[in-house]
Amino acid sequence: MEFKDRLKELRIESGISQQELGKILLATKMCVSHWEKGHSEPSISQLITLSNYFGVTIDYLVGKDN
């Protein structure tokens, strides 16, 4: 599974909107949407924040680990 798919899956399972996730990451809803569509990727600091927020490893987020 790719990052874009993992991110969307984790966000939906957590019951938060793209806008809410954007606020946590100091990013816009559009930015989160682009990540989920695979048009762009977050910075390393945003990956760390995502990892901590969802309680998963960065390797899991980027599809390197199941």
mmCIF file with all atom_site columns, C-alpha atoms in Angstrom:
data_model
loop_
_atom_site.group_PDB
_atom_site.id
_atom_site.type_symbol
_atom_site.label_atom_id
_atom_site.label_alt_id
_atom_site.label_comp_id
_atom_site.label_asym_id
_atom_site.label_entity_id
_atom_site.label_seq_id
_atom_site.pdbx_PDB_ins_code
_atom_site.Cartn_x
_atom_site.Cartn_y
_atom_site.Cartn_z
_atom_site.occupancy
_atom_site.B_iso_or_equiv
_atom_site.pdbx_formal_charge
_atom_site.auth_seq_id
_atom_site.auth_comp_id
_atom_site.auth_asym_id
_atom_site.auth_atom_id
_atom_site.pdbx_PDB_model_num
ATOM 1  C CA . MET A 1 1  ? 0.000   0.000  0.000  1.00 0.00 ? 1  MET A CA 1
ATOM 2  C CA . GLU A 1 2  ? 1.294   3.471  -0.878 1.00 0.00 ? 2  GLU A CA 1
ATOM 3  C CA . PHE A 1 3  ? 1.585   6.493  1.414  1.00 0.00 ? 3  PHE A CA 1
ATOM 4  C CA . LYS A 1 4  ? -1.453  8.171  -0.127 1.00 0.00 ? 4  LYS A CA 1
ATOM 5  C CA . ASP A 1 5  ? -3.627  5.138  0.620  1.00 0.00 ? 5  ASP A CA 1
ATOM 6  C CA . ARG A 1 6  ? -2.298  4.661  4.152  1.00 0.00 ? 6  ARG A CA 1
ATOM 7  C CA . LEU A 1 7  ? -2.842  8.317  4.996  1.00 0.00 ? 7  LEU A CA 1
ATOM 8  C CA . LYS A 1 8  ? -6.435  8.324  3.786  1.00 0.00 ? 8  LYS A CA 1
ATOM 9  C CA . GLU A 1 9  ? -7.180  5.036  5.548  1.00 0.00 ? 9  GLU A CA 1
ATOM 10 C CA . LEU A 1 10 ? -5.730  6.260  8.863  1.00 0.00 ? 10 LEU A CA 1
ATOM 11 C CA . ARG A 1 11 ? -7.536  9.606  8.598  1.00 0.00 ? 11 ARG A CA 1
ATOM 12 C CA . ILE A 1 12 ? -10.902 7.988  7.908  1.00 0.00 ? 12 ILE A CA 1
ATOM 13 C CA . GLU A 1 13 ? -10.427 5.376  10.660 1.00 0.00 ? 13 GLU A CA 1
ATOM 14 C CA . SER A 1 14 ? -9.686  8.233  13.063 1.00 0.00 ? 14 SER A CA 1
ATOM 15 C CA . GLY A 1 15 ? -12.848 10.036 12.014 1.00 0.00 ? 15 GLY A CA 1
ATOM 16 C CA . ILE A 1 16 ? -11.199 13.332 11.123 1.00 0.00 ? 16 ILE A CA 1
ATOM 17 C CA . SER A 1 17 ? -11.588 15.481 8.043  1.00 0.00 ? 17 SER A CA 1
ATOM 18 C CA . GLN A 1 18 ? -8.845  16.631 5.718  1.00 0.00 ? 18 GLN A CA 1
ATOM 19 C CA . GLN A 1 19 ? -9.289  20.109 7.157  1.00 0.00 ? 19 GLN A CA 1
ATOM 20 C CA . GLU A 1 20 ? -8.841  18.878 10.740 1.00 0.00 ? 20 GLU A CA 1
ATOM 21 C CA . LEU A 1 21 ? -5.729  16.917 9.794  1.00 0.00 ? 21 LEU A CA 1
ATOM 22 C CA . GLY A 1 22 ? -4.377  19.963 8.004  1.00 0.00 ? 22 GLY A CA 1
ATOM 23 C CA . LYS A 1 23 ? -4.759  22.047 11.161 1.00 0.00 ? 23 LYS A CA 1
ATOM 24 C CA . ILE A 1 24 ? -2.784  19.466 13.153 1.00 0.00 ? 24 ILE A CA 1
ATOM 25 C CA . LEU A 1 25 ? 0.004   19.614 10.553 1.00 0.00 ? 25 LEU A CA 1
ATOM 26 C CA . LEU A 1 26 ? -0.183  23.375 9.974  1.00 0.00 ? 26 LEU A CA 1
ATOM 27 C CA . ALA A 1 27 ? -1.191  22.646 6.383  1.00 0.00 ? 27 ALA A CA 1
ATOM 28 C CA . THR A 1 28 ? -4.259  23.325 4.274  1.00 0.00 ? 28 THR A CA 1
ATOM 29 C CA . LYS A 1 29 ? -7.088  20.948 3.412  1.00 0.00 ? 29 LYS A CA 1
ATOM 30 C CA . MET A 1 30 ? -5.910  21.172 -0.205 1.00 0.00 ? 30 MET A CA 1
ATOM 31 C CA . CYS A 1 31 ? -2.424  20.061 0.835  1.00 0.00 ? 31 CYS A CA 1
ATOM 32 C CA . VAL A 1 32 ? -3.822  16.969 2.589  1.00 0.00 ? 32 VAL A CA 1
ATOM 33 C CA . SER A 1 33 ? -5.994  16.281 -0.456 1.00 0.00 ? 33 SER A CA 1
ATOM 34 C CA . HIS A 1 34 ? -2.930  16.400 -2.726 1.00 0.00 ? 34 HIS A CA 1
ATOM 35 C CA . TRP A 1 35 ? -1.121  13.921 -0.451 1.00 0.00 ? 35 TRP A CA 1
ATOM 36 C CA . GLU A 1 36 ? -4.092  11.539 -0.527 1.00 0.00 ? 36 GLU A CA 1
ATOM 37 C CA . LYS A 1 37 ? -4.225  11.739 -4.323 1.00 0.00 ? 37 LYS A CA 1
ATOM 38 C CA . GLY A 1 38 ? -0.472  11.202 -4.663 1.00 0.00 ? 38 GLY A CA 1
ATOM 39 C CA . HIS A 1 39 ? 0.174   14.601 -6.246 1.00 0.00 ? 39 HIS A CA 1
ATOM 40 C CA . SER A 1 40 ? 2.642   15.636 -3.535 1.00 0.00 ? 40 SER A CA 1
ATOM 41 C CA . GLU A 1 41 ? 4.154   14.376 -0.292 1.00 0.00 ? 41 GLU A CA 1
ATOM 42 C CA . PRO A 1 42 ? 4.593   15.828 3.197  1.00 0.00 ? 42 PRO A CA 1
ATOM 43 C CA . SER A 1 43 ? 7.872   17.080 4.609  1.00 0.00 ? 43 SER A CA 1
ATOM 44 C CA . ILE A 1 44 ? 9.875   14.960 7.021  1.00 0.00 ? 44 ILE A CA 1
ATOM 45 C CA . SER A 1 45 ? 8.640   17.003 9.977  1.00 0.00 ? 45 SER A CA 1
ATOM 46 C CA . GLN A 1 46 ? 5.048   16.470 8.822  1.00 0.00 ? 46 GLN A CA 1
ATOM 47 C CA . LEU A 1 47 ? 5.705   12.721 8.472  1.00 0.00 ? 47 LEU A CA 1
ATOM 48 C CA . ILE A 1 48 ? 6.956   12.679 12.060 1.00 0.00 ? 48 ILE A CA 1
ATOM 49 C CA . THR A 1 49 ? 3.826   14.511 13.229 1.00 0.00 ? 49 THR A CA 1
ATOM 50 C CA . LEU A 1 50 ? 1.603   12.109 11.264 1.00 0.00 ? 50 LEU A CA 1
ATOM 51 C CA . SER A 1 51 ? 3.437   9.133  12.723 1.00 0.00 ? 51 SER A CA 1
ATOM 52 C CA . ASN A 1 52 ? 3.008   10.418 16.270 1.00 0.00 ? 52 ASN A CA 1
ATOM 53 C CA . TYR A 1 53 ? -0.614  11.429 15.760 1.00 0.00 ? 53 TYR A CA 1
ATOM 54 C CA . PHE A 1 54 ? -1.711  8.080  14.321 1.00 0.00 ? 54 PHE A CA 1
ATOM 55 C CA . GLY A 1 55 ? 0.599   6.007  16.535 1.00 0.00 ? 55 GLY A CA 1
ATOM 56 C CA . VAL A 1 56 ? 2.335   4.267  13.636 1.00 0.00 ? 56 VAL A CA 1
ATOM 57 C CA . THR A 1 57 ? 5.898   4.195  12.337 1.00 0.00 ? 57 THR A CA 1
ATOM 58 C CA . ILE A 1 58 ? 7.110   6.286  9.449  1.00 0.00 ? 58 ILE A CA 1
ATOM 59 C CA . ASP A 1 59 ? 8.020   3.036  7.685  1.00 0.00 ? 59 ASP A CA 1
ATOM 60 C CA . TYR A 1 60 ? 4.360   2.010  7.963  1.00 0.00 ? 60 TYR A CA 1
ATOM 61 C CA . LEU A 1 61 ? 3.179   5.378  6.620  1.00 0.00 ? 61 LEU A CA 1
ATOM 62 C CA . VAL A 1 62 ? 5.403   5.217  3.561  1.00 0.00 ? 62 VAL A CA 1
ATOM 63 C CA . GLY A 1 63 ? 4.493   1.603  2.790  1.00 0.00 ? 63 GLY A CA 1
ATOM 64 C CA . LYS A 1 64 ? 7.816   0.060  3.738  1.00 0.00 ? 64 LYS A CA 1
ATOM 65 C CA . ASP A 1 65 ? 6.383   -1.951 6.643  1.00 0.00 ? 65 ASP A CA 1
ATOM 66 C CA . ASN A 1 66 ? 3.073   -3.654 7.286  1.00 0.00 ? 66 ASN A CA 1
#
